[in-house]
Amino acid sequence: GAVVSQHPSWVICKSGTSVKIECRSLDFQATTMFWYRQFPKQSLMLMATSNEGSKATYEQGVEKDKFLINHASLTLSTLTVTSAHPEDSSFYICSARDKSGLNYEQYFGPGTRLTVT
Amino acid sequence: AQSVSQHNHHVILSEAASLELGCNYSYGGTVNLFWYVQYPGQHLQLLLKYFSGDPLVKGIKGFEAEFIKSKFSFNLRKPSVQWSDTAEYFCAVMGSGGYNKLIFGAGTRLAVHP
């Protein structure tokens, strides 16, 4: 099956610094990638949708200047949390939609746990 | 706006018990429906999906779900659970067509005791 990887799997950073998370589709091309945030014992909340070569579309309430998304190729999207604060600590999950698929199935990465101290 | 409601937040069962997890959705058009599972420490995996056709869909690991359009429901079932089914289960809905978003329910945490 299709595989999506994320790097790093966990990261600890100091308040005020920036952190970049990578999401790669390993064996398929992803027209669209999604970034979700999951709080403990809660569901996945969609943060933004990114299409290769164009600007990301952010969900209401998500600060686009704080969560920078780049989707430079059909296999790579990055999420940069800028000037991170403790309240940004969370589990970030990316998902990729197969370009060739007719059923628009999304494949999920393993997630990145961010802790801001 | 799309929304997904999962009625049970936490379910505890003994092995061999039957399982049914409720899922209702709100959407003003044709939908695609999904159930995902997240085992402890692992990423989301697709259990099953419904796009069209037979409203009773079978997924992996003995799970099945029935789409009842009149009730806007897509309940997940398994006749006999195992300890290894302990996980969190998410129902999700997406409007049909390629450019719609996948919206998740709050999730149901299932604990199966031996």
Short mmCIF file of N, CA and C in Angstrom, two decimals, chain A residues 32 34 36 38 41-44 46 49 51 59 91 93 97 103-106 108-111, chain B residues 34 36 38 43-44 46 49 51 88 90 94 97-107 109:
data_model
loop_
_atom_site.label_atom_id
_atom_site.label_comp_id
_atom_site.label_asym_id
_atom_site.label_seq_id
_atom_site.Cartn_x
_atom_site.Cartn_y
_atom_site.Cartn_z
N THR A 32 -2.31 16.45 -3.65
CA THR A 32 -2.76 17.22 -2.51
C THR A 32 -2.24 16.59 -1.23
N PHE A 34 -2.36 17.16 3.13
CA PHE A 34 -3.13 17.77 4.21
C PHE A 34 -2.31 17.74 5.49
N TYR A 36 -2.79 17.93 9.63
CA TYR A 36 -3.73 17.85 10.74
C TYR A 36 -2.98 18.05 12.06
N GLN A 38 -3.50 16.93 16.16
CA GLN A 38 -4.26 16.07 17.06
C GLN A 38 -3.84 16.33 18.49
N LYS A 41 -6.15 12.62 23.14
CA LYS A 41 -7.48 12.06 23.30
C LYS A 41 -8.54 12.83 22.50
N GLN A 42 -8.12 13.48 21.45
CA GLN A 42 -9.07 14.20 20.61
C GLN A 42 -8.90 13.79 19.16
N SER A 43 -9.78 14.30 18.34
CA SER A 43 -9.75 13.92 16.94
C SER A 43 -8.74 14.74 16.17
N LEU A 44 -8.62 14.42 14.91
CA LEU A 44 -7.73 15.17 14.04
C LEU A 44 -8.44 16.41 13.54
N LEU A 46 -8.21 19.40 10.87
CA LEU A 46 -7.54 19.82 9.65
C LEU A 46 -7.03 21.24 9.82
N THR A 49 -4.74 22.62 3.67
CA THR A 49 -4.66 21.76 2.49
C THR A 49 -3.66 22.38 1.53
N ASN A 51 -1.75 22.10 -2.28
CA ASN A 51 -1.65 21.51 -3.61
C ASN A 51 -0.29 21.86 -4.19
N GLU A 59 -7.49 26.39 7.20
CA GLU A 59 -8.79 26.34 7.84
C GLU A 59 -8.97 27.57 8.72
N PHE A 91 0.52 16.89 18.37
CA PHE A 91 0.87 15.83 17.44
C PHE A 91 0.41 16.29 16.06
N ILE A 93 0.06 15.59 12.06
CA ILE A 93 -0.06 14.46 11.14
C ILE A 93 -0.28 14.98 9.73
N ARG A 97 -2.92 12.61 -0.76
CA ARG A 97 -3.93 12.03 -1.65
C ARG A 97 -3.24 11.61 -2.93
N ASN A 103 -10.32 7.15 -6.38
CA ASN A 103 -11.19 7.20 -5.21
C ASN A 103 -10.75 8.21 -4.18
N TYR A 104 -9.76 8.99 -4.49
CA TYR A 104 -9.34 10.08 -3.63
C TYR A 104 -9.00 9.63 -2.22
N GLU A 105 -8.46 8.45 -2.11
CA GLU A 105 -8.10 7.96 -0.78
C GLU A 105 -6.91 8.72 -0.24
N GLN A 106 -6.94 8.98 1.05
CA GLN A 106 -5.84 9.67 1.71
C GLN A 106 -5.04 8.67 2.54
N PHE A 108 -2.05 8.34 5.49
CA PHE A 108 -1.58 9.15 6.61
C PHE A 108 -0.16 8.80 7.00
N GLY A 109 0.56 9.82 7.40
CA GLY A 109 1.88 9.63 7.95
C GLY A 109 1.80 9.23 9.41
N PRO A 110 2.92 8.86 10.00
CA PRO A 110 2.95 8.39 11.38
C PRO A 110 2.85 9.50 12.41
N GLY A 111 2.95 10.74 11.96
CA GLY A 111 2.83 11.86 12.89
C GLY A 111 4.16 12.32 13.45
N PHE B 34 -15.72 6.80 5.64
CA PHE B 34 -14.53 6.04 5.99
C PHE B 34 -14.55 5.71 7.49
N TYR B 36 -11.37 4.80 10.12
CA TYR B 36 -9.94 4.64 10.33
C TYR B 36 -9.70 4.11 11.73
N GLN B 38 -6.59 3.74 14.79
CA GLN B 38 -5.26 4.18 15.24
C GLN B 38 -4.89 3.31 16.44
N HIS B 43 0.22 5.00 13.36
CA HIS B 43 -0.49 6.00 12.57
C HIS B 43 -1.86 5.49 12.14
N LEU B 44 -2.64 6.39 11.64
CA LEU B 44 -3.98 6.05 11.18
C LEU B 44 -3.93 5.06 10.02
N LEU B 46 -6.59 2.84 7.31
CA LEU B 46 -7.94 2.72 6.79
C LEU B 46 -8.50 1.33 7.08
N LYS B 49 -14.11 1.65 3.61
CA LYS B 49 -14.63 2.87 3.01
C LYS B 49 -15.86 2.55 2.20
N PHE B 51 -17.98 4.23 -1.07
CA PHE B 51 -18.09 5.26 -2.11
C PHE B 51 -19.43 5.17 -2.81
N GLU B 88 -8.11 3.30 18.86
CA GLU B 88 -9.07 4.39 18.70
C GLU B 88 -9.61 4.34 17.28
N PHE B 90 -11.92 6.12 14.27
CA PHE B 90 -12.42 7.40 13.77
C PHE B 90 -13.29 7.19 12.55
N MET B 94 -16.30 12.61 3.59
CA MET B 94 -15.78 13.51 2.57
C MET B 94 -16.84 13.64 1.49
N GLY B 97 -16.21 13.63 -5.00
CA GLY B 97 -15.42 14.51 -5.85
C GLY B 97 -14.04 14.66 -5.27
N GLY B 98 -13.12 15.10 -6.11
CA GLY B 98 -11.73 15.02 -5.69
C GLY B 98 -11.22 16.15 -4.83
N TYR B 99 -11.99 17.19 -4.65
CA TYR B 99 -11.43 18.35 -3.98
C TYR B 99 -12.09 18.66 -2.65
N ASN B 100 -12.67 17.65 -2.08
CA ASN B 100 -13.30 17.86 -0.79
C ASN B 100 -12.42 17.39 0.35
N LYS B 101 -12.69 17.93 1.54
CA LYS B 101 -11.87 17.63 2.69
C LYS B 101 -12.42 16.44 3.45
N LEU B 102 -11.51 15.75 4.11
CA LEU B 102 -11.89 14.63 4.97
C LEU B 102 -12.12 15.19 6.37
N ILE B 103 -13.32 15.01 6.87
CA ILE B 103 -13.67 15.53 8.19
C ILE B 103 -13.85 14.36 9.14
N PHE B 104 -13.20 14.45 10.29
CA PHE B 104 -13.21 13.35 11.24
C PHE B 104 -14.19 13.57 12.38
N GLY B 105 -14.71 12.46 12.89
CA GLY B 105 -15.43 12.49 14.14
C GLY B 105 -14.45 12.55 15.30
N ALA B 106 -14.98 12.65 16.50
CA ALA B 106 -14.15 12.81 17.69
C ALA B 106 -13.39 11.56 18.07
N GLY B 107 -13.82 10.42 17.53
CA GLY B 107 -13.12 9.18 17.84
C GLY B 107 -13.78 8.41 18.96
N ARG B 109 -12.63 5.43 21.71
CA ARG B 109 -11.53 4.65 22.25
C ARG B 109 -12.08 3.30 22.72
#
